[in-house]
Coordinates of C-alpha atoms in Angstrom, one line a residue:
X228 CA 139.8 28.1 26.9
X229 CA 136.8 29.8 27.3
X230 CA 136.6 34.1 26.8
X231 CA 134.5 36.1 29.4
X232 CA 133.6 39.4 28.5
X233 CA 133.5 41.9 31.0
X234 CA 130.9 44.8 30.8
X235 CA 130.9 47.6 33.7
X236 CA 130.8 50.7 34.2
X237 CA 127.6 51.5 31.3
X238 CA 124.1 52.0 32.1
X239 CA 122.1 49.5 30.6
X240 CA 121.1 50.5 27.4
X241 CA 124.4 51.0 26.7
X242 CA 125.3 47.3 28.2
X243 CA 123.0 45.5 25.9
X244 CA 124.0 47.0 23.0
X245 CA 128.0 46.0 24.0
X246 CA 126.3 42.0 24.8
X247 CA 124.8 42.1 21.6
X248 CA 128.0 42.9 19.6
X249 CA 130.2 40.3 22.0
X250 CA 127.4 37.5 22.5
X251 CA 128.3 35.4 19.4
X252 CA 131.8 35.2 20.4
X253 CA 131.4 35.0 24.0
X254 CA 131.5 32.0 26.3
X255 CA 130.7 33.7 29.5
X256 CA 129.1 37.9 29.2
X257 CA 130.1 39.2 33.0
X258 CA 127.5 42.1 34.3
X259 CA 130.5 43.5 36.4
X260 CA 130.4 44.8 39.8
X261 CA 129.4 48.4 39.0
X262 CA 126.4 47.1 37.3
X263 CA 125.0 45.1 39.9
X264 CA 125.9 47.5 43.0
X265 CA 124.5 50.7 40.4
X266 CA 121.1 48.6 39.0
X267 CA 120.6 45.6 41.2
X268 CA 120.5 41.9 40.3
X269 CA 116.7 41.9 39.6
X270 CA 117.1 44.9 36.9
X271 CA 119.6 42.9 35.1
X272 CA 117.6 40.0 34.2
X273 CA 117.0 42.3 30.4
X274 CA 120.7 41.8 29.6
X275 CA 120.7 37.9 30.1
X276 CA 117.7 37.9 28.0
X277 CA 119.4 39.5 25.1
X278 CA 122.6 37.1 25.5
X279 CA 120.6 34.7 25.1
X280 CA 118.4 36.1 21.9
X281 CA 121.9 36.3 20.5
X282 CA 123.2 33.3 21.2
X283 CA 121.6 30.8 23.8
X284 CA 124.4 28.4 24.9
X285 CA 126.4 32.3 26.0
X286 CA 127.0 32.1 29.8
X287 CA 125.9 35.4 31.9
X288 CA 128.4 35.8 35.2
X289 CA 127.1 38.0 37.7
X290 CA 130.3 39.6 39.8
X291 CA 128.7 40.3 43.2
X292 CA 131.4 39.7 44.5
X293 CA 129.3 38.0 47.6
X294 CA 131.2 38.3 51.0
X295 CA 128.5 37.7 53.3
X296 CA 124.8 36.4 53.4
X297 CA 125.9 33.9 50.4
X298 CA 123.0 31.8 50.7
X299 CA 120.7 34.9 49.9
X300 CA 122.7 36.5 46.9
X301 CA 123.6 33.3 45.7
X302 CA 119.7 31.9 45.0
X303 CA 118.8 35.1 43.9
X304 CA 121.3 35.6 41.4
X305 CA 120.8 32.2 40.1
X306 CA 117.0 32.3 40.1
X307 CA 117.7 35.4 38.2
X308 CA 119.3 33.7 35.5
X309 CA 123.2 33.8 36.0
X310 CA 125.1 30.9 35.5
X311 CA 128.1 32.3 37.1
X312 CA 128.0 34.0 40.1
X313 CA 131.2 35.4 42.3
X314 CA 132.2 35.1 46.1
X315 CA 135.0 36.6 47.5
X316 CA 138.0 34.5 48.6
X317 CA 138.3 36.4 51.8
X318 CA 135.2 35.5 52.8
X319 CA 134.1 32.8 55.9
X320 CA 134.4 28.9 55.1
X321 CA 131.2 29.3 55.8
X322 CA 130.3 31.6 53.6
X323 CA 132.1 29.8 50.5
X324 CA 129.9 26.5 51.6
X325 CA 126.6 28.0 51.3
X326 CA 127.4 29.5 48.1
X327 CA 129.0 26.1 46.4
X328 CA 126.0 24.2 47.8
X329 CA 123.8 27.0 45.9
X330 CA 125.6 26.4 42.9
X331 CA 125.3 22.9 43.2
X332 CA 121.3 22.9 43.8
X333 CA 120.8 25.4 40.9
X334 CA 123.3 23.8 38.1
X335 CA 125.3 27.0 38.5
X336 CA 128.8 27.6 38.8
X337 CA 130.6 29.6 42.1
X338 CA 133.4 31.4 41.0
X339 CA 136.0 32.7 43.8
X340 CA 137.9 36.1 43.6
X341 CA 141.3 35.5 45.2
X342 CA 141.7 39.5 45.1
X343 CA 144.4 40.1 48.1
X344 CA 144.2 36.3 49.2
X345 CA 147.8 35.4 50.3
X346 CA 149.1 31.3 50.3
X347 CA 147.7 30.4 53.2
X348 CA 144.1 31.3 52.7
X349 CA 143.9 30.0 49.0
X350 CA 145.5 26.4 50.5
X351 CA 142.3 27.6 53.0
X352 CA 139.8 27.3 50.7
X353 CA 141.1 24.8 48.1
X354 CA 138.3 22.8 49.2
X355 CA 135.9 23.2 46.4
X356 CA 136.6 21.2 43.5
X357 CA 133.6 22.5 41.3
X358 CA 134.4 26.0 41.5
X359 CA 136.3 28.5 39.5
X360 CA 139.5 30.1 41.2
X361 CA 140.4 33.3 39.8
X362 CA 143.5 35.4 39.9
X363 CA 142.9 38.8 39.9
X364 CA 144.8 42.1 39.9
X365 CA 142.3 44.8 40.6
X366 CA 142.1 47.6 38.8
X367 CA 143.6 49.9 41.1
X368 CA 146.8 48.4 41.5
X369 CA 147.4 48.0 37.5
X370 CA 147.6 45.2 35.1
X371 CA 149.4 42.0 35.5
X372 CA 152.9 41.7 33.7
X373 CA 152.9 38.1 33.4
X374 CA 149.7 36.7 33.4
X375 CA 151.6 33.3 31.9
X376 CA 154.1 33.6 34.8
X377 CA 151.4 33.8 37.3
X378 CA 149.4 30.8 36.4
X379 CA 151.9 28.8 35.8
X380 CA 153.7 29.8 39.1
X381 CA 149.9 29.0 40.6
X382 CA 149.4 25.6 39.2
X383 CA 152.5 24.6 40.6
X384 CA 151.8 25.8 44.2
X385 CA 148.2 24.4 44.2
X386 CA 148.0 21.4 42.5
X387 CA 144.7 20.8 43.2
X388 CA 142.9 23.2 41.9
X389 CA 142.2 22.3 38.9
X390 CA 139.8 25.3 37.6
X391 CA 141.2 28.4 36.7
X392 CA 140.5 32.0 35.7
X393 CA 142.4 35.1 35.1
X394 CA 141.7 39.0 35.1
X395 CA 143.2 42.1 35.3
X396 CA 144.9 43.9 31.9
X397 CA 144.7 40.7 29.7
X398 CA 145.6 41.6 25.9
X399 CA 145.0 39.0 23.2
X400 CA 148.5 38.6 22.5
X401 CA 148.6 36.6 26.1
X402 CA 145.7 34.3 24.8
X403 CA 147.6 31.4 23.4
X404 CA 150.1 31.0 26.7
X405 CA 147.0 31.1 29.0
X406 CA 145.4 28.6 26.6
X407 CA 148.5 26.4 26.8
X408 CA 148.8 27.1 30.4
X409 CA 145.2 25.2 30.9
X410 CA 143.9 28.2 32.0
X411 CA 139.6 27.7 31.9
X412 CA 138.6 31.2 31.3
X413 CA 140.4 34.5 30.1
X414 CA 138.4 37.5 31.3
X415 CA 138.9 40.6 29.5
X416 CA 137.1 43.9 29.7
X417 CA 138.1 47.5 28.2
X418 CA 140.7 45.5 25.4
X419 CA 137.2 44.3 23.9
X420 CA 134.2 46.6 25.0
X421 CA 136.6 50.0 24.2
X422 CA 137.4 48.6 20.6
X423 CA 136.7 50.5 17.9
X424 CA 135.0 47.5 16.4
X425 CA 134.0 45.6 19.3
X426 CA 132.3 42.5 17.7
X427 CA 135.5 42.6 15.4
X428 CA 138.0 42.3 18.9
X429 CA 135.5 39.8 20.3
X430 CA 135.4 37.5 17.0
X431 CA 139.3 37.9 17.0
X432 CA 140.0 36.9 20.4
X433 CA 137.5 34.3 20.6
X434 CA 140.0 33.1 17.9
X435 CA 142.8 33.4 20.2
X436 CA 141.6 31.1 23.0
X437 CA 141.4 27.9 20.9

């Protein structure tokens, strides 16, 4: 299982200095949604940069949380140098196939946010084997209890989709389940980038995931 880091919320000074400390441990840095909408996508191109001078097989997710014009943000981010970028679930088929077909073209990877999607729009859009599905409880409406529950209780209700993420509240001691769940990649935020040693909590999660 991979760990994604999520960073948002800092200006950018202070967001490089957090990649730099998390980079080694990292499989996938995410420049959250605060960043991007605050900064822009062009600005951000230092903080890939410096993922990379740490460690140059890390992964930088942009969350732009596309919902519209997906062609547009999608080849922009990319050419930017993200190798994750985010669409909502919520948005248009049409939407979601200009955005996987930019993935595809750039070697990147379309990750959908199934914020407030119900059953029958994630059966919807199950249509995308390539991309990364991911649960997530937004910040407003609290953690998940059971992140373990939830993907297992997903997995058995779609079948077919096969790649998996989950945010919202994660805390390392949930690591191991959503590693022996099959989950693909644990996203946590504040439990690494608010530690008191935060290369220490990203080392030690890191450790987790296996």
């Amino acid at each position: 299982m991979k760990l994604q880091v999520a960073i948002d919320r800092v200006d950018i000074p202070r967001a490089e200095t957090i990649i730099r400390e998390v980079a080694a441990s990292a499989d996938v840095i995410e420049v959250g949604t605060s960043l991007t909408k605050e900064f822009g996508v062009r600005a951000l191109t230092p903080l890939i940069e410096a993922a990379h001078e740490v460690r140059p097989e890390t992964a930088v997710l942009g969350d732009i949380k596309t919902c519209d014009e997906g062609k547009y943000e999608f080849d922009l981010g990319f050419d930017c140098g993200f190798k994750y970028l985010t669409v909502m679930g919520s948005s248009s088929l049409g939407t979601l196939d200009v955005c996987y077909k930019s993935a595809a073209e750039h070697d990147g990877v379309m990750m959908i946010d199934l914020l407030e999607c119900d059953d029958q729009r994630i059966e919807k859009i199950s249509v995308f084997p390539d991309a990364v599905y991911c649960l997530h409880t937004s910040v407003d409406s609290g953690a998940t209890a059971d992140p373990v529950g939830q993907v297992r209780a997903f997995k058995a209700r779609y079948p077919q989709i096969e790649r998996i993420a989950i945010a919202g509240g994660i805390k390392k001691d949930q690591l191991a389940g959503l590693a022996a769940e099959g989950v693909e990649i644990a996203i946590m935020g504040s439990a690494i980038t608010k530690a008191d040693d935060i290369a220490a909590a990203a080392a030690e999660c890191r450790s987790l995931c296996a």
